[in-house]
mmCIF file of C-alpha atoms and ligand atoms in Angstrom:
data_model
loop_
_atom_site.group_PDB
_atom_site.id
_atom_site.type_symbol
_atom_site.label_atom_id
_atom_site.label_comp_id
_atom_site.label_asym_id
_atom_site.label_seq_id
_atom_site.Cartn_x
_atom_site.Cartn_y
_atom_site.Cartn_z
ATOM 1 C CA UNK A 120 0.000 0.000 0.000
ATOM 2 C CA UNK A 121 1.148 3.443 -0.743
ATOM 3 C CA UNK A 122 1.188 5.855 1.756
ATOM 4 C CA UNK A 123 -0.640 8.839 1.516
ATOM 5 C CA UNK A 124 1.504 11.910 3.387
ATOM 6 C CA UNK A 125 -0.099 14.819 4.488
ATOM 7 C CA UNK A 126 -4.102 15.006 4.906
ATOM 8 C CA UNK A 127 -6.128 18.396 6.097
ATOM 9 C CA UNK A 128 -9.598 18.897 7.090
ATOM 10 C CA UNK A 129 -11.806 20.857 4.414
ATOM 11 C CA UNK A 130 -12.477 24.521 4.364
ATOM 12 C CA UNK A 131 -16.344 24.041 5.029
ATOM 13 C CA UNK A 132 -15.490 22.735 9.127
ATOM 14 C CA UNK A 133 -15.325 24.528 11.994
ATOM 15 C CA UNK A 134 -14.149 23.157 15.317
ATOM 16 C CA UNK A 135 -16.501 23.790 18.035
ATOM 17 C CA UNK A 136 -14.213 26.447 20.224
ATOM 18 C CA UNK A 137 -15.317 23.692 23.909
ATOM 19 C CA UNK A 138 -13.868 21.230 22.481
ATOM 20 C CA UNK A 139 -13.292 18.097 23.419
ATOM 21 C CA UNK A 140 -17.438 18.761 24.455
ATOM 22 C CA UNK A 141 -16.807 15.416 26.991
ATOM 23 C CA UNK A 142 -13.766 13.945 28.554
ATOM 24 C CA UNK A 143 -13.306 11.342 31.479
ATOM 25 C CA UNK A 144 -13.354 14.643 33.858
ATOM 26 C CA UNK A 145 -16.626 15.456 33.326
ATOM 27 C CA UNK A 146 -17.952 11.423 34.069
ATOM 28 C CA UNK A 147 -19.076 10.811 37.893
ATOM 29 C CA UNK A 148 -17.889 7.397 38.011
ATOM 30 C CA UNK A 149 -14.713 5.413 36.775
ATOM 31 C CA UNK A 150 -14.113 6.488 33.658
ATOM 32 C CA UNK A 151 -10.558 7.077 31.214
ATOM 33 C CA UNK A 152 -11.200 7.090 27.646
ATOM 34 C CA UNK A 153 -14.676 8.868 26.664
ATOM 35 C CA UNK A 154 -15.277 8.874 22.889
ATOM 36 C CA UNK A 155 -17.322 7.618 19.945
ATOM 37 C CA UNK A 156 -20.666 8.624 21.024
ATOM 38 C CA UNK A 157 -23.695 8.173 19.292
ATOM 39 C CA UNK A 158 -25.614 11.541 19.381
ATOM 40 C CA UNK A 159 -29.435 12.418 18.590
ATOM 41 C CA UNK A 160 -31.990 14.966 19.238
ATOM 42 C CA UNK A 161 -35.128 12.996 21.711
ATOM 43 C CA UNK A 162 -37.959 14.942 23.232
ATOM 44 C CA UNK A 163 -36.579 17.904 23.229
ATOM 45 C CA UNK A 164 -33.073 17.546 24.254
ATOM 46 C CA UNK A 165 -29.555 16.507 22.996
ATOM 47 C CA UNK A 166 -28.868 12.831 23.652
ATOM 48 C CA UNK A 167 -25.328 11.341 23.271
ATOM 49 C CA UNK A 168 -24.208 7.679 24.710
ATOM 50 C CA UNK A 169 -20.483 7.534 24.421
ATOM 51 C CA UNK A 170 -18.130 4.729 25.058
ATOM 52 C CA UNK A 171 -16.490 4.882 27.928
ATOM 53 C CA UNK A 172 -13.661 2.603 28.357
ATOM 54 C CA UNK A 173 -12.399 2.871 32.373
ATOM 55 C CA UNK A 174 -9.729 1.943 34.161
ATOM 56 C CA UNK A 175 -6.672 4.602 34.490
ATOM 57 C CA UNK A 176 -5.022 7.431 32.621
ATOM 58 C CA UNK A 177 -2.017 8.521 34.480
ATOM 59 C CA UNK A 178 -1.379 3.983 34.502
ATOM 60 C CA UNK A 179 -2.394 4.246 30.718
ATOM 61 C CA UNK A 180 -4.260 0.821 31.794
ATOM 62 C CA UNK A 181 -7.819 -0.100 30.746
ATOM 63 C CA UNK A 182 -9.943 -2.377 32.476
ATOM 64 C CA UNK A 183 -13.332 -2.118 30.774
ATOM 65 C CA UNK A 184 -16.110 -0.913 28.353
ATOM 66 C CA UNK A 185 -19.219 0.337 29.304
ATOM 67 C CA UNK A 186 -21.823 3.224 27.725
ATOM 68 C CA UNK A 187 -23.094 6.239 30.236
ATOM 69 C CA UNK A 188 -25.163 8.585 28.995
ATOM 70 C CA UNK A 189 -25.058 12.458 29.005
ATOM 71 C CA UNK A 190 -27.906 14.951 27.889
ATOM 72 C CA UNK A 191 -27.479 18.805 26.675
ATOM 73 C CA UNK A 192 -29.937 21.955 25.986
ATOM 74 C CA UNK A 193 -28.010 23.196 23.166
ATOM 75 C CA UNK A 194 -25.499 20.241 22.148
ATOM 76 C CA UNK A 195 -22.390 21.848 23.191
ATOM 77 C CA UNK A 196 -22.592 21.696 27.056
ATOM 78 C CA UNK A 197 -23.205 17.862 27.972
ATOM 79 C CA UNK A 198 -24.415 16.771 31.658
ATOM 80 C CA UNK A 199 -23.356 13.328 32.345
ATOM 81 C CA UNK A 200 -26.184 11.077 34.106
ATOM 82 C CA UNK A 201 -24.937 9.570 37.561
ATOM 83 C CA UNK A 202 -24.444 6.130 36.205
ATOM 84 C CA UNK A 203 -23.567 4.237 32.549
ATOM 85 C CA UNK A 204 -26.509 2.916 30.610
ATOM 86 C CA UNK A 205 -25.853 0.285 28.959
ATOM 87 C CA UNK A 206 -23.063 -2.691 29.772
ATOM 88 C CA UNK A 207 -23.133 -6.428 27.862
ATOM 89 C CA UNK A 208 -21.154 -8.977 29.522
ATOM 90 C CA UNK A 209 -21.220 -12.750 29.461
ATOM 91 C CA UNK A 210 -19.252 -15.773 29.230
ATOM 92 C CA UNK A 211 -19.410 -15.335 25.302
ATOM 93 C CA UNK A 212 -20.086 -11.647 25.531
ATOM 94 C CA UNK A 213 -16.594 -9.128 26.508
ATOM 95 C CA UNK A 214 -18.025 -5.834 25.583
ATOM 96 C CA UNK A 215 -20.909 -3.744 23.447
ATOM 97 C CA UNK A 216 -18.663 -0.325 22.094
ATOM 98 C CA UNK A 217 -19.376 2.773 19.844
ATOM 99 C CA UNK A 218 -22.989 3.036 19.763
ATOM 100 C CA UNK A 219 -24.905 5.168 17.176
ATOM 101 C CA UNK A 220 -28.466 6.070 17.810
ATOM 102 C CA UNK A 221 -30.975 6.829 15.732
ATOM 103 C CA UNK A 222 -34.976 8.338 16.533
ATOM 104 C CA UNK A 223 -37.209 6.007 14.591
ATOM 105 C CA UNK A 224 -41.064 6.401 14.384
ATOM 106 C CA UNK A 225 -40.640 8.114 17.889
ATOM 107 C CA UNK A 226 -38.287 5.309 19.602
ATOM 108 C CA UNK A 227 -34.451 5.227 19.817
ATOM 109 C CA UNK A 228 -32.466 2.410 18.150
ATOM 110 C CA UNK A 229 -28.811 1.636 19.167
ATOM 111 C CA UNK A 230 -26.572 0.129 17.287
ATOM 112 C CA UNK A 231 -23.311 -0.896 18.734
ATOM 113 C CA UNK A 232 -19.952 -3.287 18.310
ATOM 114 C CA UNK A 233 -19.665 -6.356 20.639
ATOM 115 C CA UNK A 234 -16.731 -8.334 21.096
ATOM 116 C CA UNK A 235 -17.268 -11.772 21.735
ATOM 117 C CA UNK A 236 -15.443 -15.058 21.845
ATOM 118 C CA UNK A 237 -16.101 -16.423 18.860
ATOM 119 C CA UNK A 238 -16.150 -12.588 16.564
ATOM 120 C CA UNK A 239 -16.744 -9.124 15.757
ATOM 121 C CA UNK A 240 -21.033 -8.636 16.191
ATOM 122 C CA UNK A 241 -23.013 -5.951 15.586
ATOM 123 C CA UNK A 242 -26.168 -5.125 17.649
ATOM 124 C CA UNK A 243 -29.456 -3.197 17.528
ATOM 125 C CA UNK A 244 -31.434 -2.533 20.769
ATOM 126 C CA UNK A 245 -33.906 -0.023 21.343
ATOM 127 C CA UNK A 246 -34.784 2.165 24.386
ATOM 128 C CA UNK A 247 -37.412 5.142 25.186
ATOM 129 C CA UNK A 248 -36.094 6.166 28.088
ATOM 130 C CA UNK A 249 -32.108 4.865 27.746
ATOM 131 C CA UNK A 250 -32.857 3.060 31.033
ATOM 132 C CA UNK A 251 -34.224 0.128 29.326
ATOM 133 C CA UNK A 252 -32.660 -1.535 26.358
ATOM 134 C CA UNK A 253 -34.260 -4.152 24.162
ATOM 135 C CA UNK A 254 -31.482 -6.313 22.359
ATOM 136 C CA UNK A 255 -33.050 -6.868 18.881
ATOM 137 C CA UNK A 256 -30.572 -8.523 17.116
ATOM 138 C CA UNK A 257 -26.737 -10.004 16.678
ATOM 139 C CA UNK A 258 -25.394 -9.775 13.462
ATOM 140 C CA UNK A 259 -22.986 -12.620 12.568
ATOM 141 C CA UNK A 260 -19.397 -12.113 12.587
ATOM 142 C CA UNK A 261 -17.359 -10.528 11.830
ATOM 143 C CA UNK A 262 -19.729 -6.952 11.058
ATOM 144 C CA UNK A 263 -19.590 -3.637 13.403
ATOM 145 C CA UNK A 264 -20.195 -0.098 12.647
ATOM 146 C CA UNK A 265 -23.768 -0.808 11.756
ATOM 147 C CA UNK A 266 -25.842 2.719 10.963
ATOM 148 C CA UNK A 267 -29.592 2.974 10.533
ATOM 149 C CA UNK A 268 -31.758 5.049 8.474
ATOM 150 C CA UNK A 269 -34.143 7.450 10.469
ATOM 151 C CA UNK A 270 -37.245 6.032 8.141
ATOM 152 C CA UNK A 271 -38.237 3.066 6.447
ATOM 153 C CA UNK A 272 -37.752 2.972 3.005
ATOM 154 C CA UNK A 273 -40.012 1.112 0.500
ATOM 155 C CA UNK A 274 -41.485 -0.404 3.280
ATOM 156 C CA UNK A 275 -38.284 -1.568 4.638
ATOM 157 C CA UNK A 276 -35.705 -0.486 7.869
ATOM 158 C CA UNK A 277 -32.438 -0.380 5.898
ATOM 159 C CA UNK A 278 -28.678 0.049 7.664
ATOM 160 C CA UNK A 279 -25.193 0.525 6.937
ATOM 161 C CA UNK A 280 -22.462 -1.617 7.508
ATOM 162 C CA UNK A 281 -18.957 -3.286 7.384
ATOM 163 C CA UNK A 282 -18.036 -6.697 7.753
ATOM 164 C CA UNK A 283 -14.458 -7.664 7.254
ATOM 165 C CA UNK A 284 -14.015 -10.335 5.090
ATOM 166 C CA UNK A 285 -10.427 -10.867 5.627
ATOM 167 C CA UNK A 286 -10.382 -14.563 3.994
ATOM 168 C CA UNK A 287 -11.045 -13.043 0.576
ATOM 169 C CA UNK A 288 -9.524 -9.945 0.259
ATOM 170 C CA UNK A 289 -6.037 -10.757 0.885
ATOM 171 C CA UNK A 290 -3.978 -9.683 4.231
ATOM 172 C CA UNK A 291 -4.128 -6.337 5.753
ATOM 173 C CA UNK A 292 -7.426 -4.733 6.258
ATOM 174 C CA UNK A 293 -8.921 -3.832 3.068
ATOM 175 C CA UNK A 294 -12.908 -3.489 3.748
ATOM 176 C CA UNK A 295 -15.818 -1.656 2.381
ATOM 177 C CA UNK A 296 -19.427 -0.554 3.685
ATOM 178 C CA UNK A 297 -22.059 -2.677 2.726
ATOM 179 C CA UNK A 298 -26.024 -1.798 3.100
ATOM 180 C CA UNK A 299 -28.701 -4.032 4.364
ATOM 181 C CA UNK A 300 -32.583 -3.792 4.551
ATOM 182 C CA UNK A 301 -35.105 -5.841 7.032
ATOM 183 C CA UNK A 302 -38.984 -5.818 7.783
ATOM 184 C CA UNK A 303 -38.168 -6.277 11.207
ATOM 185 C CA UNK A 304 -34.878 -4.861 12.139
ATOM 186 C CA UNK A 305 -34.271 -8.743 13.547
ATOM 187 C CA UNK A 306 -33.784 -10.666 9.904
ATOM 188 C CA UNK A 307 -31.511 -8.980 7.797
ATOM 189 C CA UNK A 308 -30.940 -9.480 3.719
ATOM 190 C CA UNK A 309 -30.664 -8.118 0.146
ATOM 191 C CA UNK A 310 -27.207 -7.388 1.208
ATOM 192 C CA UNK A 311 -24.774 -5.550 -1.118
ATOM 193 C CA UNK A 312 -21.366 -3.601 -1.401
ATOM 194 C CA UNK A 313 -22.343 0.011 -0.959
ATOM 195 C CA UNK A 314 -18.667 2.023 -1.181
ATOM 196 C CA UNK A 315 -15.750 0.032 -1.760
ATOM 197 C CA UNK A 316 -12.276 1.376 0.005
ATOM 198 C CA UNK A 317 -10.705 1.310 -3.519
ATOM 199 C CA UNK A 318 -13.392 4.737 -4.256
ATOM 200 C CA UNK A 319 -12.045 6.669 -1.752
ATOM 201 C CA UNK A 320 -8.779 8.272 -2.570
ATOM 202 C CA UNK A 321 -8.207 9.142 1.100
ATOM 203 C CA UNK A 322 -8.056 5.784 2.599
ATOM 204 C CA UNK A 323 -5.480 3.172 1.558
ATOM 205 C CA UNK A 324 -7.312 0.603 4.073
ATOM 206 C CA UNK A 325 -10.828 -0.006 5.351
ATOM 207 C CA UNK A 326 -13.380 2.245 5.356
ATOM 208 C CA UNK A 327 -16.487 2.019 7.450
ATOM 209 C CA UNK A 328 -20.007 4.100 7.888
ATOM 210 C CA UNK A 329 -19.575 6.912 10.714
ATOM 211 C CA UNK A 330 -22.840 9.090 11.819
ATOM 212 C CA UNK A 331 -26.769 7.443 10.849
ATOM 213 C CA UNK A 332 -27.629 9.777 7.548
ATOM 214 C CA UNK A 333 -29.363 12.735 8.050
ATOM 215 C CA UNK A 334 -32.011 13.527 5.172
ATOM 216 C CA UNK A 335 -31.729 16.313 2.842
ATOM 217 C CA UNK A 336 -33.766 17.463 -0.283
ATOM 218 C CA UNK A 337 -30.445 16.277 -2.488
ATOM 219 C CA UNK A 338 -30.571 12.800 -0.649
ATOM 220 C CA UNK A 339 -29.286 11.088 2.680
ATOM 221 C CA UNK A 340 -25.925 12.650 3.787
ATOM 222 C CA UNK A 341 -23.703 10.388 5.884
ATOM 223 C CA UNK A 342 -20.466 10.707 7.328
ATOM 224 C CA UNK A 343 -17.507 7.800 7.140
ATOM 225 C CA UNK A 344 -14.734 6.553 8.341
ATOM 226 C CA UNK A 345 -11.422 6.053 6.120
ATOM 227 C CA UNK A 346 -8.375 4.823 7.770
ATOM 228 C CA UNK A 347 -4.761 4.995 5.700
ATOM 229 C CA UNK A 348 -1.879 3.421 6.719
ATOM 230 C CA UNK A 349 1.581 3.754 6.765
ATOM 231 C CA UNK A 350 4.391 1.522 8.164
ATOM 232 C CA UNK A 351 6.715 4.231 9.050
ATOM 233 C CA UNK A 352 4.607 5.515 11.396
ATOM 234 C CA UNK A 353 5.976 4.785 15.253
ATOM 235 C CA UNK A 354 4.351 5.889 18.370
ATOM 236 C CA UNK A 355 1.426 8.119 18.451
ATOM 237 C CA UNK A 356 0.011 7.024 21.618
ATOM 238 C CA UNK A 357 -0.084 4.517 24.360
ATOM 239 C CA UNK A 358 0.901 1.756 22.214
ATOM 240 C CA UNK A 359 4.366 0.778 20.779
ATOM 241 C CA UNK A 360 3.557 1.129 17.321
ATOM 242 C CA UNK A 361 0.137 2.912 15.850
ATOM 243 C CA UNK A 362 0.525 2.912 12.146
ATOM 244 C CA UNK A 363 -3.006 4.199 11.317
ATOM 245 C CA UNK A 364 -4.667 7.278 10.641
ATOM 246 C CA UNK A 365 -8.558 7.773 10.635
ATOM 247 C CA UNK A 366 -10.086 10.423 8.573
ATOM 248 C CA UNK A 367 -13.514 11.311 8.098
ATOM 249 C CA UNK A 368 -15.724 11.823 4.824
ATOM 250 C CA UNK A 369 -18.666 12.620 3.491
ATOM 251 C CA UNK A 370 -21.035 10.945 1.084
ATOM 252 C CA UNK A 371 -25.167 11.437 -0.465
ATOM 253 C CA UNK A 372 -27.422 8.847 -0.669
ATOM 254 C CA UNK A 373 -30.116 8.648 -3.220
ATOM 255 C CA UNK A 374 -33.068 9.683 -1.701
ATOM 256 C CA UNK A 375 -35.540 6.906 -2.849
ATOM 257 C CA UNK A 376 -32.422 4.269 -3.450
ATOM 258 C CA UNK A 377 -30.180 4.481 -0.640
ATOM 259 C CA UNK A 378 -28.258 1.693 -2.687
ATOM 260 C CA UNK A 379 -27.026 3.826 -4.946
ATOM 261 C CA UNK A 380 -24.206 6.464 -3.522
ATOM 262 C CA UNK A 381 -24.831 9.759 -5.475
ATOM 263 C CA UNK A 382 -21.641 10.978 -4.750
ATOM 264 C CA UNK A 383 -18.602 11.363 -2.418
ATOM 265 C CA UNK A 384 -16.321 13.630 -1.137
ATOM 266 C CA UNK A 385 -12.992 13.108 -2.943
ATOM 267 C CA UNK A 386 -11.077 14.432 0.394
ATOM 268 C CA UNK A 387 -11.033 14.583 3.954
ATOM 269 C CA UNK A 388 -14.334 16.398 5.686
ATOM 270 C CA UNK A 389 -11.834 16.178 9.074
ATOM 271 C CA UNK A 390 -8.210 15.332 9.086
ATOM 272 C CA UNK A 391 -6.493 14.709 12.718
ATOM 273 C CA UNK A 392 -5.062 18.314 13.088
ATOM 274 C CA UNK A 393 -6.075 19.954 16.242
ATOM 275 C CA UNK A 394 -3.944 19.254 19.345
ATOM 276 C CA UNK A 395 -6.536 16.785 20.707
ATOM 277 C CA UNK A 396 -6.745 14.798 17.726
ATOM 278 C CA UNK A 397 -3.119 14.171 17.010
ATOM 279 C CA UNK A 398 -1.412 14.383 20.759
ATOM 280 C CA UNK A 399 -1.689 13.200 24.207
ATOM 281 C CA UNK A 400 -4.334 10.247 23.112
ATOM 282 C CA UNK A 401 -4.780 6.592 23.555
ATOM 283 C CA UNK A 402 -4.026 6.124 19.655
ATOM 284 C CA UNK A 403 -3.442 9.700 18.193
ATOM 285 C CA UNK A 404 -4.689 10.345 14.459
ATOM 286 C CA UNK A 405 -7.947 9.094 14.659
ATOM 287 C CA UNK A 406 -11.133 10.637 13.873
ATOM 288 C CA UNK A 407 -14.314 8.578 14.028
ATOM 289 C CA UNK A 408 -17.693 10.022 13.249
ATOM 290 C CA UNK A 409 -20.574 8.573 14.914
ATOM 291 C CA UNK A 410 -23.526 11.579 15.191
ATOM 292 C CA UNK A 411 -24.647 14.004 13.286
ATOM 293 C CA UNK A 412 -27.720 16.632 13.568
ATOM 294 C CA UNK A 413 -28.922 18.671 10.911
ATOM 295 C CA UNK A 414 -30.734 21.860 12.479
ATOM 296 C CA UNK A 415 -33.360 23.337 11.004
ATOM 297 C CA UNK A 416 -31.129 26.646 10.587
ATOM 298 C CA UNK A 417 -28.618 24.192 7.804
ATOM 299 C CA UNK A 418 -26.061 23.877 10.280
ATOM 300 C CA UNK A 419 -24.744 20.076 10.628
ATOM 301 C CA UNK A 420 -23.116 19.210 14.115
ATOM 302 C CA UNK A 421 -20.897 16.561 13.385
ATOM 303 C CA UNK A 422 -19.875 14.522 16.738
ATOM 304 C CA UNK A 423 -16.761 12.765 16.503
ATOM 305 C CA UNK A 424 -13.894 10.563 19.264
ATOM 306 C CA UNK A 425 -10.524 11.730 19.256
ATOM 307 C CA UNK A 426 -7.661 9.976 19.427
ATOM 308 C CA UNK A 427 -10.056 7.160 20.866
ATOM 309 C CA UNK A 428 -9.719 9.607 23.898
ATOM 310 C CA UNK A 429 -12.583 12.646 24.064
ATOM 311 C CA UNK A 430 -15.787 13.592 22.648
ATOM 312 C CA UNK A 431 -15.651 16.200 20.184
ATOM 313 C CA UNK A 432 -17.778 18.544 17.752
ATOM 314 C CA UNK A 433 -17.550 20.077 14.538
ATOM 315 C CA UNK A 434 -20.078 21.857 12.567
ATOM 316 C CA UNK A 435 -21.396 22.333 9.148
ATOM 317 C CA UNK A 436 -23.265 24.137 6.320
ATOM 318 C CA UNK A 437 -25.577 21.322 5.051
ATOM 319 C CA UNK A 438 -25.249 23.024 1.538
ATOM 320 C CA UNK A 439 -21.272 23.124 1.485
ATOM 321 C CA UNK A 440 -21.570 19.447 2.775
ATOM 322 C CA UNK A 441 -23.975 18.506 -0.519
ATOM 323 C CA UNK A 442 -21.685 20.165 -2.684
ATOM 324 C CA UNK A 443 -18.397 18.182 -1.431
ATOM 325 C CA UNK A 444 -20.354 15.046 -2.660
ATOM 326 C CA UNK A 445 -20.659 16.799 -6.408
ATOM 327 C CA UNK A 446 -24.608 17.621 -5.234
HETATM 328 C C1 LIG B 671 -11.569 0.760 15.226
HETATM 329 C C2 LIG B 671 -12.565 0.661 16.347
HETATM 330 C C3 LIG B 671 -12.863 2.035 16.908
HETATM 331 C C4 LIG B 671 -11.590 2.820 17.189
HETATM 332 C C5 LIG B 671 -10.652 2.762 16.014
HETATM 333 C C6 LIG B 671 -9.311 3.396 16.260
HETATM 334 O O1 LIG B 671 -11.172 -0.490 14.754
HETATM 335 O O2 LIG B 671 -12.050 -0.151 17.375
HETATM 336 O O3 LIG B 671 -13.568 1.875 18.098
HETATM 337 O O4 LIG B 671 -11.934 4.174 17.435
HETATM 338 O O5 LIG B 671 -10.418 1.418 15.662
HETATM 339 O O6 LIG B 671 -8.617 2.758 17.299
#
């Protein structure tokens, strides 16, 4: 693989001047690493679960995963609720991660990672008051960074995805997102390749869907996550070697045939640049997109982890977005 040098964010970003919006500081109970939240607008407030992985900083140890919960007025000032949300554990079961959420026909739908035994899973619960969780369904492995669509479509609940089929497509980690549909968010088919890696000039490696798509008159905007590598790269956080660098993009949707990609941003939306994105981190240079809110004003807050370390936000015009897709 080559590697790709030097990457920058596009023009049409803007930090959020708070950030990171949520770090370990702000979490009453044992947390370290706080990042890749899901984020969504419910009854009238900001909702993010983030991934909280605890155990201790200054030790640069980890001992777990679990998901707490934090609520906002204006999605910029987050108050954390007094204890996590959401935990999976089980003899076959290690740990549920980076949940997105989505508001579906008035209910919130979760999906998340889980590690397990035996693979990589991705899951789908659903809550109405994040207190109680409904586990709806397992994928097989190995699949994670699952998305869903706000509405049915043609009848159907339809989600984002990326398995890695490592068997077939040679060493290293070259993998694509894939899109699904189901009557009953339980039994999923009419699977097929949505964006493969190769289309994005910005990754050299796996790519995988970032924030659930937000709808626009031009078609369903979605965030992703592209990851280059390069070899030469040494240590750029708590680990040894970290030879990665996640980047974010942007892509549109058809409106009617979310199938069909209309059109993608040929670079970076966000590049690791600011201080907490490329220093001080677990693993430094690493973006990863995982909510997004279009206001009714055309700004698009785009939530993102940071060096799988903090929460943080970036915002928008949903018009300059469109047109980095060619809309
Ligand atoms: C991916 C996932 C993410 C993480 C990223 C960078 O494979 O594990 O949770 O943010 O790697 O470490």
């Amino acid at each position: 693989m080559n590697p790709l040098g030097p990457l920058v964010s596009s023009p049409v970003i803007t930090r959020h001047p708070a950030n990171p919006v949520l770090a370990a500081a702000a979490v009453p109970y044992p947390a370290a690493l706080i990042f890749n939240a899901g984020v969504c607008y419910y009854q009238g407030r900001y909702v993010m679960v983030f991934r909280n992985d605890y155990g201790s900083l200054a030790e640069q140890k980890l001992v777990g995963t679990n998901l707490g919960l934090a609520t906002s007025a204006d999605g910029v000032e987050w108050e954390v609720s007094p204890r996590p949300c959401f935990e999976l554990h089980s003899d076959e079961i290690l740990r549920a991660y980076d949940p997105r959420l989505t508001v579906l026909d008035g209910r919130v739908y979760m999906c998340f990672a889980v590690d397990t035994r035996h693979g990589l899973r991705g899951g789908i619960a659903v809550t109405d008051d994040f207190e109680e969780f409904e586990v709806l369904s397992l994928s097989a492995p190995d699949n994670r960074n699952m998305v869903l669509f706000p509405e049915r479509l043609g009848g159907q609940y339809v989600r984002l995805e990326r398995p890695f089929p490592v068997y077939s497509r040679g060493s290293g980690e070259q993998f694509d997102i894939w899109i699904s549909d189901s009557p009953d968010l339980r039994y999923w088919g009419h699977t097929e390749l949505l964006l493969g890696g190769e289309q994005v000039p910005f990754a050299n490696a796996k790519i995988g869907p970032g924030a659930p798509p937000v709808k626009t008159a031009a078609g369903w905007l979605t965030t992703f996550h592209a990851v280059d590598i390069d070899p030469a790269r040494g240590k750029h956080g708590w680990e040894a070697k970290w030879t990665k660098r996640y980047t974010a993009g942007i892509m549109l949707l058809d409106l009617d045939d979310p199938y069909r990609v209309k059109g993608c941003s040929a670079a970076p939306l966000l590049a690791p640049e600011a201080p907490y994105e490329v220093d001080g981190g677990f693993r430094n240079n690493v973006i990863f997109p995982g909510g997004m809110i279009l206001e009714p004003s055309g700004e698009v807050k785009i939530y993102y982890g940071a060096a799988d370390t903090v929460e943080c936000l970036a915002t928008a015009d949903v018009a300059d977005l469109i047109r980095l897709c060619g809309g």
